[in-house]
Each structure stands twice: as C-alpha cells, then as structure tokens.
mmCIF file of C-alpha atoms in Angstrom:
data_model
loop_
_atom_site.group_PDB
_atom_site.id
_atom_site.type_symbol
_atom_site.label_atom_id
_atom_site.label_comp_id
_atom_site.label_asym_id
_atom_site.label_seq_id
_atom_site.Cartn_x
_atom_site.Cartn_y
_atom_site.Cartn_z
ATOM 1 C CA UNK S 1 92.814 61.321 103.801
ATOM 2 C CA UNK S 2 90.510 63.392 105.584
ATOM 3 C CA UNK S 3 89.470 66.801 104.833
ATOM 4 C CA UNK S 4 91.189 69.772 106.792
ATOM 5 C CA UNK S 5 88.246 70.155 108.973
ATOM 6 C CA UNK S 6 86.913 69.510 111.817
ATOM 7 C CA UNK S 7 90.576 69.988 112.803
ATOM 8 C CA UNK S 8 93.966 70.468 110.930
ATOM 9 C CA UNK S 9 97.112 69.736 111.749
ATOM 10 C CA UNK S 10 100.104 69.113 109.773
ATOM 11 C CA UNK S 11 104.494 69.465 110.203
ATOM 12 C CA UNK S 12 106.097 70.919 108.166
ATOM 13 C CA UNK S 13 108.925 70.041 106.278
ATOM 14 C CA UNK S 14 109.803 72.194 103.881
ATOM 15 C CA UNK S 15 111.079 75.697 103.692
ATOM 16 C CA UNK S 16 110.020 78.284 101.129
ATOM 17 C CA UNK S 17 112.608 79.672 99.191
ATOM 18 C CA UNK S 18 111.510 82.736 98.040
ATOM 19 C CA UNK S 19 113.067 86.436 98.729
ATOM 20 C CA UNK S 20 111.885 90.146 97.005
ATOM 21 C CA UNK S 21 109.976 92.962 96.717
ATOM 22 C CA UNK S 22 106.887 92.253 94.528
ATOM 23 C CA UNK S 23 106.485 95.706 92.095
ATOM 24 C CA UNK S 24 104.155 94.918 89.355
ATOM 25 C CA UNK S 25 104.841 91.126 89.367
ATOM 26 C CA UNK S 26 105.870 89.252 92.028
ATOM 27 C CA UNK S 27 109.497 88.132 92.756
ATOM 28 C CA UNK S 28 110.234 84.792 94.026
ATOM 29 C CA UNK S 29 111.262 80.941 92.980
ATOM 30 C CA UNK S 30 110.734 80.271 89.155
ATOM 31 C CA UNK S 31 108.153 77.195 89.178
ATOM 32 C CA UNK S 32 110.502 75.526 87.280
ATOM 33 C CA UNK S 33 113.198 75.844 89.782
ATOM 34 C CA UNK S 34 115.081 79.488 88.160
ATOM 35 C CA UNK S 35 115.054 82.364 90.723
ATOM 36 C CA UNK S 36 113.481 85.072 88.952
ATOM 37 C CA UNK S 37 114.852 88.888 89.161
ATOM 38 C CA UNK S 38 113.360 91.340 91.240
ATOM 39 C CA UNK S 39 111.588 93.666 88.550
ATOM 40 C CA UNK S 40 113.538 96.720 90.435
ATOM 41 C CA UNK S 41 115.359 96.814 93.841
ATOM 42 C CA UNK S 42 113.400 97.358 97.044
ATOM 43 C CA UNK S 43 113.951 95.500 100.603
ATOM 44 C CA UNK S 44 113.704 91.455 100.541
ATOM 45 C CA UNK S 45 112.270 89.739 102.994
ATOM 46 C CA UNK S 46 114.154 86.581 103.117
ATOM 47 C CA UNK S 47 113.372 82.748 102.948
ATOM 48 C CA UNK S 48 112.852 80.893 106.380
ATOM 49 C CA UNK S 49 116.123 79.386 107.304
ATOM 50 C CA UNK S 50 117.857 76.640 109.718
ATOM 51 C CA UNK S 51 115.617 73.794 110.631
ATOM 52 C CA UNK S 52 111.895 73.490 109.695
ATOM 53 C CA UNK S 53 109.511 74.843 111.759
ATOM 54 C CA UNK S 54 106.420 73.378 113.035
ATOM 55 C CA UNK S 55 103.245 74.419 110.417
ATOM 56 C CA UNK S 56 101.090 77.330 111.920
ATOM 57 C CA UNK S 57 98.101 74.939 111.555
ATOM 58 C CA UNK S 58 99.892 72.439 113.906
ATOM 59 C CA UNK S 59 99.980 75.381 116.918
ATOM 60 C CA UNK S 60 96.598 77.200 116.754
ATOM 61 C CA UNK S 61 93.137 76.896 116.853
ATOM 62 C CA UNK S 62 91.214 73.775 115.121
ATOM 63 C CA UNK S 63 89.239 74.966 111.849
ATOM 64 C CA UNK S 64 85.043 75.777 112.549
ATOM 65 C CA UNK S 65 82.990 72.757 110.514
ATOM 66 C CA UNK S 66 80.024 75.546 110.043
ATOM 67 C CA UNK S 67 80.083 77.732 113.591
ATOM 68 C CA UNK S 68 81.569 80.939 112.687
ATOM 69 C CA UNK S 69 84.420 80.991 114.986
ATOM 70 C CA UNK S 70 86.438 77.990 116.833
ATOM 71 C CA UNK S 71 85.660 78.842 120.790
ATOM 72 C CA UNK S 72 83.373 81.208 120.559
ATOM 73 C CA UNK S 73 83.891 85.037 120.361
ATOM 74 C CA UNK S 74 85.791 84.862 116.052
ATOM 75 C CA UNK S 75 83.445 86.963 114.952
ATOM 76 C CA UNK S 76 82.679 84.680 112.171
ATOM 77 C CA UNK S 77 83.286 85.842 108.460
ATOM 78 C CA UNK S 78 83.025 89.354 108.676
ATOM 79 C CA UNK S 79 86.533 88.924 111.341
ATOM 80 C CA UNK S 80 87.955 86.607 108.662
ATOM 81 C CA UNK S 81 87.744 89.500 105.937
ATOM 82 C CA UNK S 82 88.795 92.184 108.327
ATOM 83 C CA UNK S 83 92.120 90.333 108.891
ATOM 84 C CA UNK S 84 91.563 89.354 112.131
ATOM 85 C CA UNK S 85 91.229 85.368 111.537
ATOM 86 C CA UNK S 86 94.066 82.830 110.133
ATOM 87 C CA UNK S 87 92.258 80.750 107.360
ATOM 88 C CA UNK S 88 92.743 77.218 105.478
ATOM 89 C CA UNK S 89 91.772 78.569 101.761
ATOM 90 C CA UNK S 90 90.472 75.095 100.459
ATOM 91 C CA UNK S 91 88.959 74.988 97.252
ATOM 92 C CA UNK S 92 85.297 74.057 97.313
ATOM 93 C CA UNK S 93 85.637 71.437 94.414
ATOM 94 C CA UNK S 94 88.334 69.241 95.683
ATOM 95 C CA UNK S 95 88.292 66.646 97.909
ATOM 96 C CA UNK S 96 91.448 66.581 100.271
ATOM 97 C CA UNK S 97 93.482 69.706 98.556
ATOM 98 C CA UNK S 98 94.043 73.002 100.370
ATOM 99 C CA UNK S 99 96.423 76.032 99.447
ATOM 100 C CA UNK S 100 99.836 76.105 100.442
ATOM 101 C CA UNK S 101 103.570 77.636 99.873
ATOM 102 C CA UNK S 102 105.668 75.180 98.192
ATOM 103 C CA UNK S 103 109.155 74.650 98.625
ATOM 104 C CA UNK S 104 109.583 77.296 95.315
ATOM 105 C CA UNK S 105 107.782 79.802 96.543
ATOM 106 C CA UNK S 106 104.375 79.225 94.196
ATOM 107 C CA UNK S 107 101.059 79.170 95.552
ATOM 108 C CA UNK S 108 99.841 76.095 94.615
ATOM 109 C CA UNK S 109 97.528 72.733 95.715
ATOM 110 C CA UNK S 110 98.874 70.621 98.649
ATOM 111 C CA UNK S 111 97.292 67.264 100.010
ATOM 112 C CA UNK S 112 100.592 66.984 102.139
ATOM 113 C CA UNK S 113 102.684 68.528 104.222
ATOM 114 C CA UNK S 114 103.783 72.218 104.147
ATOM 115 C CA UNK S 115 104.769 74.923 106.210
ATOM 116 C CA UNK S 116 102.873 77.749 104.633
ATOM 117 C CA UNK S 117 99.296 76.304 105.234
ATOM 118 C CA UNK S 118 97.362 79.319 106.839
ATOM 119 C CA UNK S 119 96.814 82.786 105.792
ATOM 120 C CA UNK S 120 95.351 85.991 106.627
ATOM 121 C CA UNK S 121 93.135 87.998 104.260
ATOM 122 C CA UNK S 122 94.281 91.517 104.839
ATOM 123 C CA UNK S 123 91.899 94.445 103.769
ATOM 124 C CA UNK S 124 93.495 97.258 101.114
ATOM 125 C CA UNK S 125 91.002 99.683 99.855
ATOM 126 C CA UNK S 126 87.921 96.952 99.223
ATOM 127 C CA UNK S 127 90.308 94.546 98.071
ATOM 128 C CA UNK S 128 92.879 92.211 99.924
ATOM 129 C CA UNK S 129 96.361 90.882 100.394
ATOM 130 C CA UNK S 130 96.450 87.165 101.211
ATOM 131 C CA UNK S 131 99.046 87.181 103.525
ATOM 132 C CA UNK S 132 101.090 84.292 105.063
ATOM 133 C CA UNK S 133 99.771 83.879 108.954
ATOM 134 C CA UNK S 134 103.277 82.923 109.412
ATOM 135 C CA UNK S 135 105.850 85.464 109.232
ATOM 136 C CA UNK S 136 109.287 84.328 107.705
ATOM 137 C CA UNK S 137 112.892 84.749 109.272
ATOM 138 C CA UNK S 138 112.858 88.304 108.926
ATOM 139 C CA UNK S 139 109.907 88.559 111.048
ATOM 140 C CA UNK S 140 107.474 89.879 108.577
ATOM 141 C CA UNK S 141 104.884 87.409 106.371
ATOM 142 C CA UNK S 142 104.894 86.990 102.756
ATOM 143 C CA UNK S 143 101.784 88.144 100.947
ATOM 144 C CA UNK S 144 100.620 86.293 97.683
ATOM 145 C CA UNK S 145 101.416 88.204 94.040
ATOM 146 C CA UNK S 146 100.393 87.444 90.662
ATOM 147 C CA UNK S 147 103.335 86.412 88.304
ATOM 148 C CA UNK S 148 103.454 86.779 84.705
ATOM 149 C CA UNK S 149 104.905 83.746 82.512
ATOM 150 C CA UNK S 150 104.051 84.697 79.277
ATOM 151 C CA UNK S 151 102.212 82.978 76.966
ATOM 152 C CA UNK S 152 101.046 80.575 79.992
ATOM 153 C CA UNK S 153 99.075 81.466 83.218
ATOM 154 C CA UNK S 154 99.885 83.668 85.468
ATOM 155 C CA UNK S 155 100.702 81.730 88.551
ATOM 156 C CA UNK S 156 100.980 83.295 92.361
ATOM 157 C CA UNK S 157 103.969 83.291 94.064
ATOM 158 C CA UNK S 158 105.010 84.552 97.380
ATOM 159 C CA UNK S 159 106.804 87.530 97.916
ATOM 160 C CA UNK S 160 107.717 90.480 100.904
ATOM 161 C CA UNK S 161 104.758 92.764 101.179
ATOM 162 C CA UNK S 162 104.100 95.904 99.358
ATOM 163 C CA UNK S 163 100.200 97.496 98.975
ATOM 164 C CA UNK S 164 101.099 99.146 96.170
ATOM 165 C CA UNK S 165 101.499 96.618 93.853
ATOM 166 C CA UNK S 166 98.478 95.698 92.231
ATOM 167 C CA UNK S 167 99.291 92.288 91.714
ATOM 168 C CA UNK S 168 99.334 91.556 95.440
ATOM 169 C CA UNK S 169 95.539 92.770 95.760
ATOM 170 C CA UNK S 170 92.696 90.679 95.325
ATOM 171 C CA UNK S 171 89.076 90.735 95.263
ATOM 172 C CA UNK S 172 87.211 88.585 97.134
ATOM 173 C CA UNK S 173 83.468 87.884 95.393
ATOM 174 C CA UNK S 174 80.953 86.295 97.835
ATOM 175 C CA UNK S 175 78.987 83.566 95.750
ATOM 176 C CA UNK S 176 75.414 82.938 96.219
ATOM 177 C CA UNK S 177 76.545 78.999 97.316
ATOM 178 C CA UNK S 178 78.127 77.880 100.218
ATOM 179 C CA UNK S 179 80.337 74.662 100.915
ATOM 180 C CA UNK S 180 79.349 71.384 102.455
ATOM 181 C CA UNK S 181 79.762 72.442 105.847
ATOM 182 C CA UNK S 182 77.611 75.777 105.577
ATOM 183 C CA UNK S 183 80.600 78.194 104.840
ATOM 184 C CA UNK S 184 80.326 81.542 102.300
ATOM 185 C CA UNK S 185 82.444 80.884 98.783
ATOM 186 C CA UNK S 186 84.349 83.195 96.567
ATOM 187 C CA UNK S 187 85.740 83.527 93.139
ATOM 188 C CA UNK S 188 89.444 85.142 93.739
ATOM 189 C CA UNK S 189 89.960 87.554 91.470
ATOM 190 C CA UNK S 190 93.459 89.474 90.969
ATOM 191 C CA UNK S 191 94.904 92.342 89.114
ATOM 192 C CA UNK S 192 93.774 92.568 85.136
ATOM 193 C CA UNK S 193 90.583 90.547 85.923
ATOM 194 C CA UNK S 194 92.241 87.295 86.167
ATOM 195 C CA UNK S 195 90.634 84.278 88.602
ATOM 196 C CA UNK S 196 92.050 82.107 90.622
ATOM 197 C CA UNK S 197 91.461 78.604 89.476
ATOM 198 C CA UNK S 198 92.932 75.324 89.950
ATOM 199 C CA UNK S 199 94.031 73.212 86.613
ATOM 200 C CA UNK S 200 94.496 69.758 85.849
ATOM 201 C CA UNK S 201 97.891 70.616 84.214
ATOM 202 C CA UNK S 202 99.219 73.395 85.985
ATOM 203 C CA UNK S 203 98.290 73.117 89.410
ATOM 204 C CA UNK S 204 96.894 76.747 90.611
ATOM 205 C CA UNK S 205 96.863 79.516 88.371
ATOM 206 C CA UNK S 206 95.245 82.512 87.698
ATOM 207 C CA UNK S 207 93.634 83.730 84.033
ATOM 208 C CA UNK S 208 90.597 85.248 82.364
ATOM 209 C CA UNK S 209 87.278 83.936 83.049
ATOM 210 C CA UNK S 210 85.478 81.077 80.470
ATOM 211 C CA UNK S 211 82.023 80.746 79.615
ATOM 212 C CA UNK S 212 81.187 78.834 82.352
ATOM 213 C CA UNK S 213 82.656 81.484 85.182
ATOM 214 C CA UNK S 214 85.590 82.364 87.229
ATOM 215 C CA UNK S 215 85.479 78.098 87.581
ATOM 216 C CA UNK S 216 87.279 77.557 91.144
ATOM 217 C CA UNK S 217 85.400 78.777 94.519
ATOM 218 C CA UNK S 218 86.976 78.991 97.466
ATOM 219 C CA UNK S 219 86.372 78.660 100.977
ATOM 220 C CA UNK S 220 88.256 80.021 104.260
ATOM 221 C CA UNK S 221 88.286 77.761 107.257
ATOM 222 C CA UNK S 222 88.985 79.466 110.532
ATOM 223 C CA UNK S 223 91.589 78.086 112.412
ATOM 224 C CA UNK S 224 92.006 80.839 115.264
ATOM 225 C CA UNK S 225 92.802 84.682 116.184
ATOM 226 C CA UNK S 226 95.480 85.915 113.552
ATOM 227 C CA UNK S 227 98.836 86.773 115.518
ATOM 228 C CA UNK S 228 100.468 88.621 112.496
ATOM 229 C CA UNK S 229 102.718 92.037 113.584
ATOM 230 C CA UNK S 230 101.434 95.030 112.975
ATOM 231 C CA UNK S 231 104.066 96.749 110.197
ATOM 232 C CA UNK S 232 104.346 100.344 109.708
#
C-alpha cells in the first residue's frame, strides 16, 4: 500500500459515532464500545447520520510531496498552522498509517478506509485545536480532546468544539528533522504535558514523555484550502 502522498484518496465507510460537549475530558464513544457521559451538560454536536459520505480526502486537493502548497498560492506551513490548510497528520515513523476518526469516535491509526481522514489545525492562544476538516450532521466539525482512562493512557477522542477546555488544545513543537519528503515534524503535546504517541498495544495515545523523548513525530500533508465555517 502506498503512502498517502503524492495523492490521497480514500471512501469512506464508516460513520463516527460520537456526540458531546468536551469540558475537561472529552465526551464521546468508549474505545471499548461504552458511550461515556458528558462530564456536565452543554450542546452536542451529533454523529454523522444516513448513508456514508464520501472521505474529505476523496474531494479536495492532492497532498504536496515537499512543495509547500498543492497548486501554488497554500502558503506552505505557516497557512497550515494558521488554520487555513486541511492536513493528512501521518506519523513520521510508520510506513502506510495516517490519523483518522474511527467508527467509536477515538483518534487512532488507520491504513484503511475512514471518513474522518483530514483535519485542520486551528490556532487558540499559541496552541491549537485539531479540528475535523469535515464538519458532522450538525454542520459544525469535531475537534480532537484528550480522554482520561485511568490507570491507562489517555487516548483522544472526538468531540463538539469548545476552546475552553484544555484538553482540546495542543501544542505543536517544530523538531529540528524533517520527513522523507522534506516536510517540518512535531511532537504533539496536550494538556498536563502529555505526547502524542503511537503504541504497539494501544494504538494512539497520549502520556508523559520517556527518556528517549516525546517518541512519535508527526507530519501534516497538505491536501488543499480548508473550507471549515466560520462559528461564532
């Protein structure tokens, strides 16, 4: 299977069943199947419903291979961390995986098909939301939260937006490498100091730093002009 660049396309066929308000922690679809309660009561942005709906990927712009924009005129990484890009957030140390929504609402590795493949990295006071670049039934995206499971990893599930909850910011930290094809990396880094990493056990996860780092680096592949609403 080939890479997501030089050009990515993919159908989805799943839905995301998530709904809520992320507060401190984010509400949506236990990973283990249990809807989780909304930590207090707040608008819900539902779950995409009815048929399937093509992935973003599979309508916009292909993803760059090393020029900073697909077309001419992106604006190259500096657009992609102002919000104004949709991105593929691949991790630099795997192969075919990429980041998508799965069908319970986790963040989490895909090497197949999913609906939730792009995203938009929306600034917040230095820090972002990683928002969905496709909005959900009720018109509005989903932006990414940390979850807390206890004694195991926080994971990152996908909930309606809210920029006051801490868990849905993250900081983005530019490392000095980039990826095969040229592009910056970054360590993700969310609320309480916690990375972003992918596991061999638990898929994608986020928890304190090891010796040897943050361990995961990420790059964002531009696949075209985000067309997200502006929300009040």
């Amino acid at each position: 299977m080939q890479r997501p660049t030089p050009r990515f396309t993919r159908t989805g066929t799943v839905a995301v069943l998530c709904a809520g308000l992320l507060l401190t922690q984010a509400c949506a679809a236990d990973p283990d199947g249990q809807p989780a309660a909304a930590p207090s009561a707040g608008p819900t942005t539902g779950p995409p419903s009815g048929e399937p709906s093509a992935t973003p990927s599979a309508t916009t712009s292909s993803a760059t291979t090393g020029s900073p924009s697909p077309g001419g005129g992106g604006g190259g990484d500096d657009a992609i961390l102002q919000g104004e890009r949709q991105v593929v957030i691949a991790p630099v140390d795997s192969f075919e995986s990429i980041l998508a929504v799965d069908p319970k609402g986790r963040l989490n590795l895909t090497d197949g098909e999913a609906e939730y493949t792009l995203f938009v990295l929306d600034p917040v006071a230095g820090r972002h939301q990683i928002k969905t670049a496709k909005a959900g039934s009720g018109g509005e995206p989903f932006c990414m939260g940390l979850r807390d499971n206890g004694t195991k990893p926080k994971t990152i599930v996908a909930a309606g937006c809210d920029t006051s909850a801490a868990g849905q910011l993250f900081t983005l930290e530019r490392m000095k490498d980039t990826d095969e094809k040229g592009r910056p990396t970054y360590a993700i880094r969310g609320d309480g100091d916690v990375y972003v990493r992918t596991t061999a056990t638990d898929g994608l996860v986020a928890e304190m730093p090891g010796d040897e780092g943050p361990g995961t680096t990420f790059a964002f592949v531009d696949n075209g002009k985000a067309n997200l609403p502006d929300l009040d």
